[in-house]
mmCIF file with all atom_site columns, C-alpha atoms in Angstrom:
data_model
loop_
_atom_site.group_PDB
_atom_site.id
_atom_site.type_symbol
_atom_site.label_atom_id
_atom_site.label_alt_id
_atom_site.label_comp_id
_atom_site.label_asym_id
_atom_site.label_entity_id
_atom_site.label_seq_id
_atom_site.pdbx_PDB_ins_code
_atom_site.Cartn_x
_atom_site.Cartn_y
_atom_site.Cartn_z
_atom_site.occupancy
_atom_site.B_iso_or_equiv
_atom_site.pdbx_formal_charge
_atom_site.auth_seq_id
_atom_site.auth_comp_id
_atom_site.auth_asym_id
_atom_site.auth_atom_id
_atom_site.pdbx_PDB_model_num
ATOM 1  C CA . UNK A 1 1  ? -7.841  -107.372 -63.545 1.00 0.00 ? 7  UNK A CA 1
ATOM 2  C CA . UNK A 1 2  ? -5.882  -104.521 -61.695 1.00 0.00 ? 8  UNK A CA 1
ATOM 3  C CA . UNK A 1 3  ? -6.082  -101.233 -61.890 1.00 0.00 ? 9  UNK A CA 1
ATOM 4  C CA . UNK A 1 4  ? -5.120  -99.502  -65.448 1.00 0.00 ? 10 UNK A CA 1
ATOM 5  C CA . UNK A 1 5  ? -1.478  -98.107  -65.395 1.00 0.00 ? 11 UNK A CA 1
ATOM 6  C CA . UNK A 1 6  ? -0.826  -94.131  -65.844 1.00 0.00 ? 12 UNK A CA 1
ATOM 7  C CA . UNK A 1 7  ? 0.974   -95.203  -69.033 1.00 0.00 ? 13 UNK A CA 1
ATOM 8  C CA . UNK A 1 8  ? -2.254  -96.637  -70.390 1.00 0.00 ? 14 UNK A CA 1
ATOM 9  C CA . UNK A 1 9  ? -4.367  -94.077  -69.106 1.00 0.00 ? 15 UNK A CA 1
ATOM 10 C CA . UNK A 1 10 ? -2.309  -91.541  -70.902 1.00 0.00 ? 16 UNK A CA 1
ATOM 11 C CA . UNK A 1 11 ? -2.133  -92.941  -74.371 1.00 0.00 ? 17 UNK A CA 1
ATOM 12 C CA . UNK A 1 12 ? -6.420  -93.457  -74.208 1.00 0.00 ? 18 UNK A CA 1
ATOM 13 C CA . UNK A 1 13 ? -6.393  -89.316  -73.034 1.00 0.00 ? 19 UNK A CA 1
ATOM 14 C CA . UNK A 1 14 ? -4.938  -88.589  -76.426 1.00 0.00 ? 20 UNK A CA 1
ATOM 15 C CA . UNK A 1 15 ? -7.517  -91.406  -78.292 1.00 0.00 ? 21 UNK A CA 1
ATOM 16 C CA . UNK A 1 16 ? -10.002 -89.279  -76.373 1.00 0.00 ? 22 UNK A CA 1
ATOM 17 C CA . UNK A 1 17 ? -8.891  -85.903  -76.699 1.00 0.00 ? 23 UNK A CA 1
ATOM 18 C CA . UNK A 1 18 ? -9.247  -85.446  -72.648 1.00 0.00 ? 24 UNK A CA 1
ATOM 19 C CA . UNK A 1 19 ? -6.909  -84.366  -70.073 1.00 0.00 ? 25 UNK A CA 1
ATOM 20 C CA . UNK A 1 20 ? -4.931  -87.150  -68.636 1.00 0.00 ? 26 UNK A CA 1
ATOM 21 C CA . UNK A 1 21 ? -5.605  -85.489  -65.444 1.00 0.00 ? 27 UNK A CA 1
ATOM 22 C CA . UNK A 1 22 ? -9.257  -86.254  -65.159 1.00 0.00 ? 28 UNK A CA 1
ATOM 23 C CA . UNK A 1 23 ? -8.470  -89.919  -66.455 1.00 0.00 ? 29 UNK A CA 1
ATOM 24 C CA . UNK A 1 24 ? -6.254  -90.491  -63.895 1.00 0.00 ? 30 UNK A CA 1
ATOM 25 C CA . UNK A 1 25 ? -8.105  -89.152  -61.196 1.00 0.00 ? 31 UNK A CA 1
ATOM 26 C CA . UNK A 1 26 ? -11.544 -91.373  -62.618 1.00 0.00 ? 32 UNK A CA 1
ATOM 27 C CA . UNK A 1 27 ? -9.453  -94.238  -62.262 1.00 0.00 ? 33 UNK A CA 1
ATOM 28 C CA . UNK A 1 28 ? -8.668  -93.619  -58.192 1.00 0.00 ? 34 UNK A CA 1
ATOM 29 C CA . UNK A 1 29 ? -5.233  -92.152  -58.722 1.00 0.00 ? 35 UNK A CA 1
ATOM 30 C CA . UNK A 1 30 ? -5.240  -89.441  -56.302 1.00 0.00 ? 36 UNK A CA 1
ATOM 31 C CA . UNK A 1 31 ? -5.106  -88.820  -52.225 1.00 0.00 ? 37 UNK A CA 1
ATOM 32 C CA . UNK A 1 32 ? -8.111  -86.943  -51.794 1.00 0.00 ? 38 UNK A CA 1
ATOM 33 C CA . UNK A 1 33 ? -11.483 -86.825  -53.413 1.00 0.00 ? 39 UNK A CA 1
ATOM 34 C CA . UNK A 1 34 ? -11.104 -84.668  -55.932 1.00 0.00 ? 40 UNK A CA 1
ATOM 35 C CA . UNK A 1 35 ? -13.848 -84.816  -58.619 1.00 0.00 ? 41 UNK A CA 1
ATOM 36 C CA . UNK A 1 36 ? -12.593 -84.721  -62.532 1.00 0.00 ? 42 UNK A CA 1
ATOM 37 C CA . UNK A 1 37 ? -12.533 -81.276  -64.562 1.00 0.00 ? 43 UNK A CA 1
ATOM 38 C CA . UNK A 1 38 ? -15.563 -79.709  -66.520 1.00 0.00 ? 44 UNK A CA 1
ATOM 39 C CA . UNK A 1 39 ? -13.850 -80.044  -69.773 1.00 0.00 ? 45 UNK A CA 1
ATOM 40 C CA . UNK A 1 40 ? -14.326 -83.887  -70.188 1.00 0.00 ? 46 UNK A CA 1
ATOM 41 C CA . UNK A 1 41 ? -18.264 -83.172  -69.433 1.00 0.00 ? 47 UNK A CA 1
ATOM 42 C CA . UNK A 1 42 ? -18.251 -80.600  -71.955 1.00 0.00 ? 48 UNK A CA 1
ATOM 43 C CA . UNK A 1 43 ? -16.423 -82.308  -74.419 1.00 0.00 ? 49 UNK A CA 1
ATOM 44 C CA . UNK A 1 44 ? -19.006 -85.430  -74.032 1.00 0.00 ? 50 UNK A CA 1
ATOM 45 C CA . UNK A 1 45 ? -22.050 -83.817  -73.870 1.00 0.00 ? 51 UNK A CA 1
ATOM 46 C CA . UNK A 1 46 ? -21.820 -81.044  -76.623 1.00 0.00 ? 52 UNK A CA 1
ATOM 47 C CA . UNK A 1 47 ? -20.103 -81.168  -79.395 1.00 0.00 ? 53 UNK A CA 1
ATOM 48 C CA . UNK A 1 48 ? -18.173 -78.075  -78.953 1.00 0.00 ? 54 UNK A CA 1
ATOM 49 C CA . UNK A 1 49 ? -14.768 -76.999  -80.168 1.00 0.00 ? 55 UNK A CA 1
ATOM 50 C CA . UNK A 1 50 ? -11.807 -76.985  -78.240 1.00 0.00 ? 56 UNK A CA 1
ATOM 51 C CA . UNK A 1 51 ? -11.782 -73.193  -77.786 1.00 0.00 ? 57 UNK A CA 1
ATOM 52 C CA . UNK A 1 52 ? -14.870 -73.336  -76.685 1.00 0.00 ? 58 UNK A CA 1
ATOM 53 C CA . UNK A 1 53 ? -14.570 -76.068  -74.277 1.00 0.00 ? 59 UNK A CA 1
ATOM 54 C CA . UNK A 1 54 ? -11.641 -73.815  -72.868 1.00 0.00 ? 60 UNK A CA 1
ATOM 55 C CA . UNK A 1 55 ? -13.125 -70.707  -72.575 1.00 0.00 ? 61 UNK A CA 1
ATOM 56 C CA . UNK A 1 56 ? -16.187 -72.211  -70.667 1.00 0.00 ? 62 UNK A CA 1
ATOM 57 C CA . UNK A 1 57 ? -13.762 -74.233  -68.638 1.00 0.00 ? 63 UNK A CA 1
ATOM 58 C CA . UNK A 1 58 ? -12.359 -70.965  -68.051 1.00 0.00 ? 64 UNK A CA 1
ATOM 59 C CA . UNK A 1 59 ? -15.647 -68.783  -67.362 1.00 0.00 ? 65 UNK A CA 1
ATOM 60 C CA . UNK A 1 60 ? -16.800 -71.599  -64.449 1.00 0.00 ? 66 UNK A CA 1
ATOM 61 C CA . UNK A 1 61 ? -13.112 -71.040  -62.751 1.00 0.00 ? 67 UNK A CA 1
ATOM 62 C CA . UNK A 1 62 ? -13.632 -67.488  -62.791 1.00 0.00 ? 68 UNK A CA 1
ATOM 63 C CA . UNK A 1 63 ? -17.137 -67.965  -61.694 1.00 0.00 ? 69 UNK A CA 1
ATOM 64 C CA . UNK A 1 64 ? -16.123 -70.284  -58.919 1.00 0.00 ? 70 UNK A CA 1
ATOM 65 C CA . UNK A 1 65 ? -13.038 -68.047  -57.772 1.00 0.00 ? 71 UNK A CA 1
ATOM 66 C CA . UNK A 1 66 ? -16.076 -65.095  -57.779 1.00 0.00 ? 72 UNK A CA 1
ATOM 67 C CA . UNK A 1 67 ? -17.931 -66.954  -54.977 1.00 0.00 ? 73 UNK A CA 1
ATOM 68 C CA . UNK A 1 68 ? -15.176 -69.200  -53.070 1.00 0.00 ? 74 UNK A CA 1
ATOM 69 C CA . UNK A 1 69 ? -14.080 -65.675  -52.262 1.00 0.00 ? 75 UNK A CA 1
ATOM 70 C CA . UNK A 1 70 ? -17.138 -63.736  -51.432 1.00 0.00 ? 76 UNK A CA 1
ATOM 71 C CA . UNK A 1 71 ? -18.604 -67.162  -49.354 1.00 0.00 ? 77 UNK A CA 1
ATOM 72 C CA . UNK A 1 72 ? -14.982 -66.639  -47.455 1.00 0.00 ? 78 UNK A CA 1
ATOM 73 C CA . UNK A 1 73 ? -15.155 -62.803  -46.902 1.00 0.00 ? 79 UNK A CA 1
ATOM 74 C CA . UNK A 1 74 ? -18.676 -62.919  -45.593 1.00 0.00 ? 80 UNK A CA 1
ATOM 75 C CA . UNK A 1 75 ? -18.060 -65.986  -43.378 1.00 0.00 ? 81 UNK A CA 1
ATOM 76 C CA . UNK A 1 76 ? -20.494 -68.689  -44.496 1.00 0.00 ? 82 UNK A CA 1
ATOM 77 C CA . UNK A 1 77 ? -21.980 -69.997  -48.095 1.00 0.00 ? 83 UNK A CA 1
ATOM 78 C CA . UNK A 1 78 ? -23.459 -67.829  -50.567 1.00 0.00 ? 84 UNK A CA 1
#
């Protein structure tokens, strides 16, 4: 069996209520190695709302954005 097609991928996103994204990047579709968003987690480990899975998605980009930039002003990792 190959590889699933983006096509395929996409229509089982919307079955699963997940960002095609993250499917397609699971399945090996991408150059570098890039790991999958937090929503999908989120969305199968608690049984949250989708506002809720966005505005934690959210927080941990603001959070990350917070330290990427203070490990890069102060020259090493936080």
């Amino acid at each position: 069996m190959g590889d699933p097609s983006l096509s395929y991928l996409h229509k089982l996103s919307r079955g699963l209520q997940v960002d095609p994204t993250d499917l397609y990047l699971m399945a090996g579709y991408t150059e570098g190695h890039e790991l999958p968003g937090f929503a999908p987690y989120l969305r199968a480990k608690y049984e949250l709302p989708p506002e809720a899975v966005e505005q934690l998605s959210a927080y941990f980009d603001f959070i990350n954005a917070k330290y990427v930039n203070t490990s890069n002003s102060k020259g090493g990792e936080p």
